[in-house]
mmCIF file with all atom_site columns, C-alpha atoms in Angstrom:
data_model
loop_
_atom_site.group_PDB
_atom_site.id
_atom_site.type_symbol
_atom_site.label_atom_id
_atom_site.label_alt_id
_atom_site.label_comp_id
_atom_site.label_asym_id
_atom_site.label_entity_id
_atom_site.label_seq_id
_atom_site.pdbx_PDB_ins_code
_atom_site.Cartn_x
_atom_site.Cartn_y
_atom_site.Cartn_z
_atom_site.occupancy
_atom_site.B_iso_or_equiv
_atom_site.pdbx_formal_charge
_atom_site.auth_seq_id
_atom_site.auth_comp_id
_atom_site.auth_asym_id
_atom_site.auth_atom_id
_atom_site.pdbx_PDB_model_num
ATOM 1   C CA . UNK A 1 1   ? -30.247 61.885 166.805 1.00 0.00 ? 1   UNK A CA 1
ATOM 2   C CA . UNK A 1 2   ? -33.441 60.281 165.070 1.00 0.00 ? 2   UNK A CA 1
ATOM 3   C CA . UNK A 1 3   ? -36.848 59.457 166.895 1.00 0.00 ? 3   UNK A CA 1
ATOM 4   C CA . UNK A 1 4   ? -36.302 63.179 168.800 1.00 0.00 ? 4   UNK A CA 1
ATOM 5   C CA . UNK A 1 5   ? -39.241 66.009 167.778 1.00 0.00 ? 5   UNK A CA 1
ATOM 6   C CA . UNK A 1 6   ? -37.316 68.454 166.834 1.00 0.00 ? 6   UNK A CA 1
ATOM 7   C CA . UNK A 1 7   ? -37.705 72.247 169.435 1.00 0.00 ? 7   UNK A CA 1
ATOM 8   C CA . UNK A 1 8   ? -36.350 75.759 169.568 1.00 0.00 ? 8   UNK A CA 1
ATOM 9   C CA . UNK A 1 9   ? -32.198 75.455 170.444 1.00 0.00 ? 9   UNK A CA 1
ATOM 10  C CA . UNK A 1 10  ? -31.841 72.719 168.153 1.00 0.00 ? 10  UNK A CA 1
ATOM 11  C CA . UNK A 1 11  ? -30.450 72.667 164.631 1.00 0.00 ? 11  UNK A CA 1
ATOM 12  C CA . UNK A 1 12  ? -32.563 70.354 161.630 1.00 0.00 ? 12  UNK A CA 1
ATOM 13  C CA . UNK A 1 13  ? -32.288 69.170 158.490 1.00 0.00 ? 13  UNK A CA 1
ATOM 14  C CA . UNK A 1 14  ? -35.083 69.642 155.555 1.00 0.00 ? 14  UNK A CA 1
ATOM 15  C CA . UNK A 1 15  ? -35.705 66.565 154.850 1.00 0.00 ? 15  UNK A CA 1
ATOM 16  C CA . UNK A 1 16  ? -36.498 67.554 151.101 1.00 0.00 ? 16  UNK A CA 1
ATOM 17  C CA . UNK A 1 17  ? -33.308 70.220 150.250 1.00 0.00 ? 17  UNK A CA 1
ATOM 18  C CA . UNK A 1 18  ? -31.203 69.464 153.140 1.00 0.00 ? 18  UNK A CA 1
ATOM 19  C CA . UNK A 1 19  ? -31.957 73.151 153.987 1.00 0.00 ? 19  UNK A CA 1
ATOM 20  C CA . UNK A 1 20  ? -29.879 72.769 157.353 1.00 0.00 ? 20  UNK A CA 1
ATOM 21  C CA . UNK A 1 21  ? -30.391 75.734 160.390 1.00 0.00 ? 21  UNK A CA 1
ATOM 22  C CA . UNK A 1 22  ? -31.103 76.827 164.535 1.00 0.00 ? 22  UNK A CA 1
ATOM 23  C CA . UNK A 1 23  ? -34.400 76.891 165.206 1.00 0.00 ? 23  UNK A CA 1
ATOM 24  C CA . UNK A 1 24  ? -35.127 79.861 166.777 1.00 0.00 ? 24  UNK A CA 1
ATOM 25  C CA . UNK A 1 25  ? -39.086 80.157 166.411 1.00 0.00 ? 25  UNK A CA 1
ATOM 26  C CA . UNK A 1 26  ? -41.802 77.251 166.477 1.00 0.00 ? 26  UNK A CA 1
ATOM 27  C CA . UNK A 1 27  ? -45.367 78.379 165.083 1.00 0.00 ? 27  UNK A CA 1
ATOM 28  C CA . UNK A 1 28  ? -48.351 76.756 165.668 1.00 0.00 ? 28  UNK A CA 1
ATOM 29  C CA . UNK A 1 29  ? -51.582 77.752 163.417 1.00 0.00 ? 29  UNK A CA 1
ATOM 30  C CA . UNK A 1 30  ? -55.857 77.053 163.695 1.00 0.00 ? 30  UNK A CA 1
ATOM 31  C CA . UNK A 1 31  ? -55.388 73.228 161.809 1.00 0.00 ? 31  UNK A CA 1
ATOM 32  C CA . UNK A 1 32  ? -53.520 71.900 163.138 1.00 0.00 ? 32  UNK A CA 1
ATOM 33  C CA . UNK A 1 33  ? -50.337 73.087 161.065 1.00 0.00 ? 33  UNK A CA 1
ATOM 34  C CA . UNK A 1 34  ? -47.196 73.221 163.338 1.00 0.00 ? 34  UNK A CA 1
ATOM 35  C CA . UNK A 1 35  ? -43.934 75.377 161.378 1.00 0.00 ? 35  UNK A CA 1
ATOM 36  C CA . UNK A 1 36  ? -40.563 75.961 162.381 1.00 0.00 ? 36  UNK A CA 1
ATOM 37  C CA . UNK A 1 37  ? -38.427 79.058 161.606 1.00 0.00 ? 37  UNK A CA 1
ATOM 38  C CA . UNK A 1 38  ? -34.719 77.951 160.607 1.00 0.00 ? 38  UNK A CA 1
ATOM 39  C CA . UNK A 1 39  ? -31.654 79.540 160.874 1.00 0.00 ? 39  UNK A CA 1
ATOM 40  C CA . UNK A 1 40  ? -28.929 79.204 158.957 1.00 0.00 ? 40  UNK A CA 1
ATOM 41  C CA . UNK A 1 41  ? -25.607 79.988 160.043 1.00 0.00 ? 41  UNK A CA 1
ATOM 42  C CA . UNK A 1 42  ? -23.893 83.384 159.101 1.00 0.00 ? 42  UNK A CA 1
ATOM 43  C CA . UNK A 1 43  ? -21.465 83.091 155.876 1.00 0.00 ? 43  UNK A CA 1
ATOM 44  C CA . UNK A 1 44  ? -19.120 86.688 155.473 1.00 0.00 ? 44  UNK A CA 1
ATOM 45  C CA . UNK A 1 45  ? -21.101 87.934 157.830 1.00 0.00 ? 45  UNK A CA 1
ATOM 46  C CA . UNK A 1 46  ? -23.495 88.267 156.427 1.00 0.00 ? 46  UNK A CA 1
ATOM 47  C CA . UNK A 1 47  ? -27.213 87.259 157.655 1.00 0.00 ? 47  UNK A CA 1
ATOM 48  C CA . UNK A 1 48  ? -28.956 84.067 155.945 1.00 0.00 ? 48  UNK A CA 1
ATOM 49  C CA . UNK A 1 49  ? -32.468 84.334 155.937 1.00 0.00 ? 49  UNK A CA 1
ATOM 50  C CA . UNK A 1 50  ? -33.922 81.686 157.805 1.00 0.00 ? 50  UNK A CA 1
ATOM 51  C CA . UNK A 1 51  ? -37.539 79.311 156.136 1.00 0.00 ? 51  UNK A CA 1
ATOM 52  C CA . UNK A 1 52  ? -40.210 78.199 158.635 1.00 0.00 ? 52  UNK A CA 1
ATOM 53  C CA . UNK A 1 53  ? -40.790 75.027 157.333 1.00 0.00 ? 53  UNK A CA 1
ATOM 54  C CA . UNK A 1 54  ? -43.202 72.283 158.059 1.00 0.00 ? 54  UNK A CA 1
ATOM 55  C CA . UNK A 1 55  ? -42.419 70.339 160.815 1.00 0.00 ? 55  UNK A CA 1
ATOM 56  C CA . UNK A 1 56  ? -43.035 66.547 159.480 1.00 0.00 ? 56  UNK A CA 1
ATOM 57  C CA . UNK A 1 57  ? -40.327 67.252 157.047 1.00 0.00 ? 57  UNK A CA 1
ATOM 58  C CA . UNK A 1 58  ? -37.688 67.966 160.023 1.00 0.00 ? 58  UNK A CA 1
ATOM 59  C CA . UNK A 1 59  ? -34.844 66.096 161.367 1.00 0.00 ? 59  UNK A CA 1
ATOM 60  C CA . UNK A 1 60  ? -32.912 66.350 163.920 1.00 0.00 ? 60  UNK A CA 1
ATOM 61  C CA . UNK A 1 61  ? -28.943 66.935 163.249 1.00 0.00 ? 61  UNK A CA 1
ATOM 62  C CA . UNK A 1 62  ? -28.001 67.085 166.781 1.00 0.00 ? 62  UNK A CA 1
ATOM 63  C CA . UNK A 1 63  ? -28.662 69.644 170.328 1.00 0.00 ? 63  UNK A CA 1
ATOM 64  C CA . UNK A 1 64  ? -27.588 72.974 168.423 1.00 0.00 ? 64  UNK A CA 1
ATOM 65  C CA . UNK A 1 65  ? -28.175 75.373 171.376 1.00 0.00 ? 65  UNK A CA 1
ATOM 66  C CA . UNK A 1 66  ? -31.111 74.137 173.111 1.00 0.00 ? 66  UNK A CA 1
ATOM 67  C CA . UNK A 1 67  ? -29.732 73.849 176.236 1.00 0.00 ? 67  UNK A CA 1
ATOM 68  C CA . UNK A 1 68  ? -28.812 76.913 175.706 1.00 0.00 ? 68  UNK A CA 1
ATOM 69  C CA . UNK A 1 69  ? -32.948 78.001 175.708 1.00 0.00 ? 69  UNK A CA 1
ATOM 70  C CA . UNK A 1 70  ? -35.004 79.559 178.366 1.00 0.00 ? 70  UNK A CA 1
ATOM 71  C CA . UNK A 1 71  ? -37.924 77.127 179.130 1.00 0.00 ? 71  UNK A CA 1
ATOM 72  C CA . UNK A 1 72  ? -41.332 78.524 177.034 1.00 0.00 ? 72  UNK A CA 1
ATOM 73  C CA . UNK A 1 73  ? -43.303 81.049 179.276 1.00 0.00 ? 73  UNK A CA 1
ATOM 74  C CA . UNK A 1 74  ? -46.008 78.381 180.970 1.00 0.00 ? 74  UNK A CA 1
ATOM 75  C CA . UNK A 1 75  ? -48.269 81.090 181.834 1.00 0.00 ? 75  UNK A CA 1
ATOM 76  C CA . UNK A 1 76  ? -50.082 81.459 179.060 1.00 0.00 ? 76  UNK A CA 1
ATOM 77  C CA . UNK A 1 77  ? -53.711 80.934 179.281 1.00 0.00 ? 77  UNK A CA 1
ATOM 78  C CA . UNK A 1 78  ? -54.894 81.761 176.201 1.00 0.00 ? 78  UNK A CA 1
ATOM 79  C CA . UNK A 1 79  ? -56.008 78.744 173.381 1.00 0.00 ? 79  UNK A CA 1
ATOM 80  C CA . UNK A 1 80  ? -55.934 79.216 169.510 1.00 0.00 ? 80  UNK A CA 1
ATOM 81  C CA . UNK A 1 81  ? -59.634 80.039 167.947 1.00 0.00 ? 81  UNK A CA 1
ATOM 82  C CA . UNK A 1 82  ? -60.487 81.562 170.924 1.00 0.00 ? 82  UNK A CA 1
ATOM 83  C CA . UNK A 1 83  ? -62.086 84.947 171.438 1.00 0.00 ? 83  UNK A CA 1
ATOM 84  C CA . UNK A 1 84  ? -59.500 87.277 172.052 1.00 0.00 ? 84  UNK A CA 1
ATOM 85  C CA . UNK A 1 85  ? -59.400 90.618 173.528 1.00 0.00 ? 85  UNK A CA 1
ATOM 86  C CA . UNK A 1 86  ? -56.121 93.406 173.285 1.00 0.00 ? 86  UNK A CA 1
ATOM 87  C CA . UNK A 1 87  ? -56.184 94.471 176.881 1.00 0.00 ? 87  UNK A CA 1
ATOM 88  C CA . UNK A 1 88  ? -54.622 97.837 175.922 1.00 0.00 ? 88  UNK A CA 1
ATOM 89  C CA . UNK A 1 89  ? -55.869 99.017 172.483 1.00 0.00 ? 89  UNK A CA 1
ATOM 90  C CA . UNK A 1 90  ? -59.309 96.467 172.925 1.00 0.00 ? 90  UNK A CA 1
ATOM 91  C CA . UNK A 1 91  ? -58.842 95.146 169.821 1.00 0.00 ? 91  UNK A CA 1
ATOM 92  C CA . UNK A 1 92  ? -60.072 91.986 169.485 1.00 0.00 ? 92  UNK A CA 1
ATOM 93  C CA . UNK A 1 93  ? -60.168 89.041 166.696 1.00 0.00 ? 93  UNK A CA 1
ATOM 94  C CA . UNK A 1 94  ? -59.674 85.842 166.979 1.00 0.00 ? 94  UNK A CA 1
ATOM 95  C CA . UNK A 1 95  ? -56.664 83.493 167.932 1.00 0.00 ? 95  UNK A CA 1
ATOM 96  C CA . UNK A 1 96  ? -55.019 81.757 164.745 1.00 0.00 ? 96  UNK A CA 1
ATOM 97  C CA . UNK A 1 97  ? -51.379 81.006 165.120 1.00 0.00 ? 97  UNK A CA 1
ATOM 98  C CA . UNK A 1 98  ? -49.105 80.881 168.801 1.00 0.00 ? 98  UNK A CA 1
ATOM 99  C CA . UNK A 1 99  ? -45.599 81.890 167.742 1.00 0.00 ? 99  UNK A CA 1
ATOM 100 C CA . UNK A 1 100 ? -42.324 80.804 170.350 1.00 0.00 ? 100 UNK A CA 1
ATOM 101 C CA . UNK A 1 101 ? -39.657 82.160 169.971 1.00 0.00 ? 101 UNK A CA 1
ATOM 102 C CA . UNK A 1 102 ? -36.032 80.811 170.762 1.00 0.00 ? 102 UNK A CA 1
ATOM 103 C CA . UNK A 1 103 ? -36.380 83.649 173.404 1.00 0.00 ? 103 UNK A CA 1
ATOM 104 C CA . UNK A 1 104 ? -40.010 81.374 175.810 1.00 0.00 ? 104 UNK A CA 1
ATOM 105 C CA . UNK A 1 105 ? -41.646 84.899 174.620 1.00 0.00 ? 105 UNK A CA 1
ATOM 106 C CA . UNK A 1 106 ? -44.684 83.637 173.198 1.00 0.00 ? 106 UNK A CA 1
ATOM 107 C CA . UNK A 1 107 ? -46.981 85.297 171.027 1.00 0.00 ? 107 UNK A CA 1
ATOM 108 C CA . UNK A 1 108 ? -50.772 84.800 169.482 1.00 0.00 ? 108 UNK A CA 1
ATOM 109 C CA . UNK A 1 109 ? -51.660 86.009 166.273 1.00 0.00 ? 109 UNK A CA 1
ATOM 110 C CA . UNK A 1 110 ? -55.266 87.555 166.320 1.00 0.00 ? 110 UNK A CA 1
ATOM 111 C CA . UNK A 1 111 ? -57.200 88.179 162.715 1.00 0.00 ? 111 UNK A CA 1
ATOM 112 C CA . UNK A 1 112 ? -60.876 89.926 163.371 1.00 0.00 ? 112 UNK A CA 1
ATOM 113 C CA . UNK A 1 113 ? -63.837 90.326 162.096 1.00 0.00 ? 113 UNK A CA 1
ATOM 114 C CA . UNK A 1 114 ? -64.509 91.528 158.629 1.00 0.00 ? 114 UNK A CA 1
ATOM 115 C CA . UNK A 1 115 ? -66.568 94.476 158.618 1.00 0.00 ? 115 UNK A CA 1
ATOM 116 C CA . UNK A 1 116 ? -67.339 94.087 154.874 1.00 0.00 ? 116 UNK A CA 1
ATOM 117 C CA . UNK A 1 117 ? -68.374 91.430 152.665 1.00 0.00 ? 117 UNK A CA 1
ATOM 118 C CA . UNK A 1 118 ? -65.323 89.747 151.090 1.00 0.00 ? 118 UNK A CA 1
ATOM 119 C CA . UNK A 1 119 ? -62.902 92.130 153.098 1.00 0.00 ? 119 UNK A CA 1
ATOM 120 C CA . UNK A 1 120 ? -59.436 90.252 154.986 1.00 0.00 ? 120 UNK A CA 1
ATOM 121 C CA . UNK A 1 121 ? -58.725 92.686 157.702 1.00 0.00 ? 121 UNK A CA 1
ATOM 122 C CA . UNK A 1 122 ? -55.073 92.991 159.439 1.00 0.00 ? 122 UNK A CA 1
ATOM 123 C CA . UNK A 1 123 ? -53.898 90.619 162.292 1.00 0.00 ? 123 UNK A CA 1
ATOM 124 C CA . UNK A 1 124 ? -52.202 91.644 164.493 1.00 0.00 ? 124 UNK A CA 1
ATOM 125 C CA . UNK A 1 125 ? -49.413 89.691 166.979 1.00 0.00 ? 125 UNK A CA 1
ATOM 126 C CA . UNK A 1 126 ? -49.863 90.203 170.454 1.00 0.00 ? 126 UNK A CA 1
ATOM 127 C CA . UNK A 1 127 ? -47.922 88.882 173.798 1.00 0.00 ? 127 UNK A CA 1
ATOM 128 C CA . UNK A 1 128 ? -49.980 86.396 175.332 1.00 0.00 ? 128 UNK A CA 1
ATOM 129 C CA . UNK A 1 129 ? -49.869 88.415 178.266 1.00 0.00 ? 129 UNK A CA 1
ATOM 130 C CA . UNK A 1 130 ? -51.593 91.809 176.953 1.00 0.00 ? 130 UNK A CA 1
ATOM 131 C CA . UNK A 1 131 ? -54.568 89.217 176.249 1.00 0.00 ? 131 UNK A CA 1
ATOM 132 C CA . UNK A 1 132 ? -58.212 87.988 177.364 1.00 0.00 ? 132 UNK A CA 1
ATOM 133 C CA . UNK A 1 133 ? -60.359 85.774 176.671 1.00 0.00 ? 133 UNK A CA 1
ATOM 134 C CA . UNK A 1 134 ? -63.559 87.122 175.583 1.00 0.00 ? 134 UNK A CA 1
ATOM 135 C CA . UNK A 1 135 ? -65.247 83.944 174.308 1.00 0.00 ? 135 UNK A CA 1
ATOM 136 C CA . UNK A 1 136 ? -64.941 80.221 173.098 1.00 0.00 ? 136 UNK A CA 1
ATOM 137 C CA . UNK A 1 137 ? -64.204 81.763 169.010 1.00 0.00 ? 137 UNK A CA 1
ATOM 138 C CA . UNK A 1 138 ? -64.506 78.234 167.279 1.00 0.00 ? 138 UNK A CA 1
ATOM 139 C CA . UNK A 1 139 ? -61.688 77.117 169.393 1.00 0.00 ? 139 UNK A CA 1
ATOM 140 C CA . UNK A 1 140 ? -62.839 73.719 170.731 1.00 0.00 ? 140 UNK A CA 1
ATOM 141 C CA . UNK A 1 141 ? -62.228 71.271 173.845 1.00 0.00 ? 141 UNK A CA 1
ATOM 142 C CA . UNK A 1 142 ? -60.217 68.047 173.592 1.00 0.00 ? 142 UNK A CA 1
ATOM 143 C CA . UNK A 1 143 ? -63.208 65.680 173.156 1.00 0.00 ? 143 UNK A CA 1
ATOM 144 C CA . UNK A 1 144 ? -61.858 62.993 177.420 1.00 0.00 ? 144 UNK A CA 1
ATOM 145 C CA . UNK A 1 145 ? -60.555 59.949 175.321 1.00 0.00 ? 145 UNK A CA 1
ATOM 146 C CA . UNK A 1 146 ? -62.128 56.618 175.472 1.00 0.00 ? 146 UNK A CA 1
ATOM 147 C CA . UNK A 1 147 ? -61.384 53.452 177.425 1.00 0.00 ? 147 UNK A CA 1
ATOM 148 C CA . UNK A 1 148 ? -60.606 50.825 174.393 1.00 0.00 ? 148 UNK A CA 1
ATOM 149 C CA . UNK A 1 149 ? -62.486 47.007 175.279 1.00 0.00 ? 149 UNK A CA 1
ATOM 150 C CA . UNK A 1 150 ? -60.010 45.173 173.784 1.00 0.00 ? 150 UNK A CA 1
ATOM 151 C CA . UNK A 1 151 ? -62.063 42.057 171.721 1.00 0.00 ? 151 UNK A CA 1
ATOM 152 C CA . UNK A 1 152 ? -62.752 39.339 174.514 1.00 0.00 ? 152 UNK A CA 1
ATOM 153 C CA . UNK A 1 153 ? -61.335 36.929 172.502 1.00 0.00 ? 153 UNK A CA 1
ATOM 154 C CA . UNK A 1 154 ? -58.447 37.511 169.483 1.00 0.00 ? 154 UNK A CA 1
ATOM 155 C CA . UNK A 1 155 ? -56.711 33.652 168.448 1.00 0.00 ? 155 UNK A CA 1
ATOM 156 C CA . UNK A 1 156 ? -54.382 35.471 166.873 1.00 0.00 ? 156 UNK A CA 1
ATOM 157 C CA . UNK A 1 157 ? -54.576 32.273 163.436 1.00 0.00 ? 157 UNK A CA 1
ATOM 158 C CA . UNK A 1 158 ? -55.136 33.389 160.519 1.00 0.00 ? 158 UNK A CA 1
ATOM 159 C CA . UNK A 1 159 ? -57.141 35.882 158.437 1.00 0.00 ? 159 UNK A CA 1
ATOM 160 C CA . UNK A 1 160 ? -59.518 35.949 155.386 1.00 0.00 ? 160 UNK A CA 1
ATOM 161 C CA . UNK A 1 161 ? -57.971 38.464 153.426 1.00 0.00 ? 161 UNK A CA 1
ATOM 162 C CA . UNK A 1 162 ? -54.874 36.667 154.134 1.00 0.00 ? 162 UNK A CA 1
ATOM 163 C CA . UNK A 1 163 ? -56.900 33.427 153.423 1.00 0.00 ? 163 UNK A CA 1
ATOM 164 C CA . UNK A 1 164 ? -57.436 34.599 149.936 1.00 0.00 ? 164 UNK A CA 1
ATOM 165 C CA . UNK A 1 165 ? -53.580 35.442 148.645 1.00 0.00 ? 165 UNK A CA 1
ATOM 166 C CA . UNK A 1 166 ? -53.121 31.946 149.855 1.00 0.00 ? 166 UNK A CA 1
ATOM 167 C CA . UNK A 1 167 ? -55.123 30.205 147.230 1.00 0.00 ? 167 UNK A CA 1
ATOM 168 C CA . UNK A 1 168 ? -54.745 33.072 144.450 1.00 0.00 ? 168 UNK A CA 1
#
């Protein structure tokens, strides 16, 4: 199944190690990295550890259980990098990771600001329904795409680089 992007429920293989299993979770990070949690099948009734692997290192083996996966919650209004507050605890910070589980649930990892210069406070995971956007944080809206202008005259003739190679 080449040229198919890995998705929840699909059976995938790591191109580097050959590690294979079902995608049970997708994690998107503010730096653009996307990782998939891969759960291999049980052997001898022992549950093997799942591992997170960068999406670009995965190839789809087959559809796995993807047909049985419920749709992802489409009511998510929070974006990565936004300043949010938990409506239950009043905990607030910046969303640094978006975690989508195989059952369709969407959670965000919220990183609070530090009150001390050399301290990294613990981040907390919240279901998206409990989060309220209170500011833009570090989120940047995608810039509108400018139409691509085509050059007026494209001759298709030889380029200078090709001519330099030929004369060598």
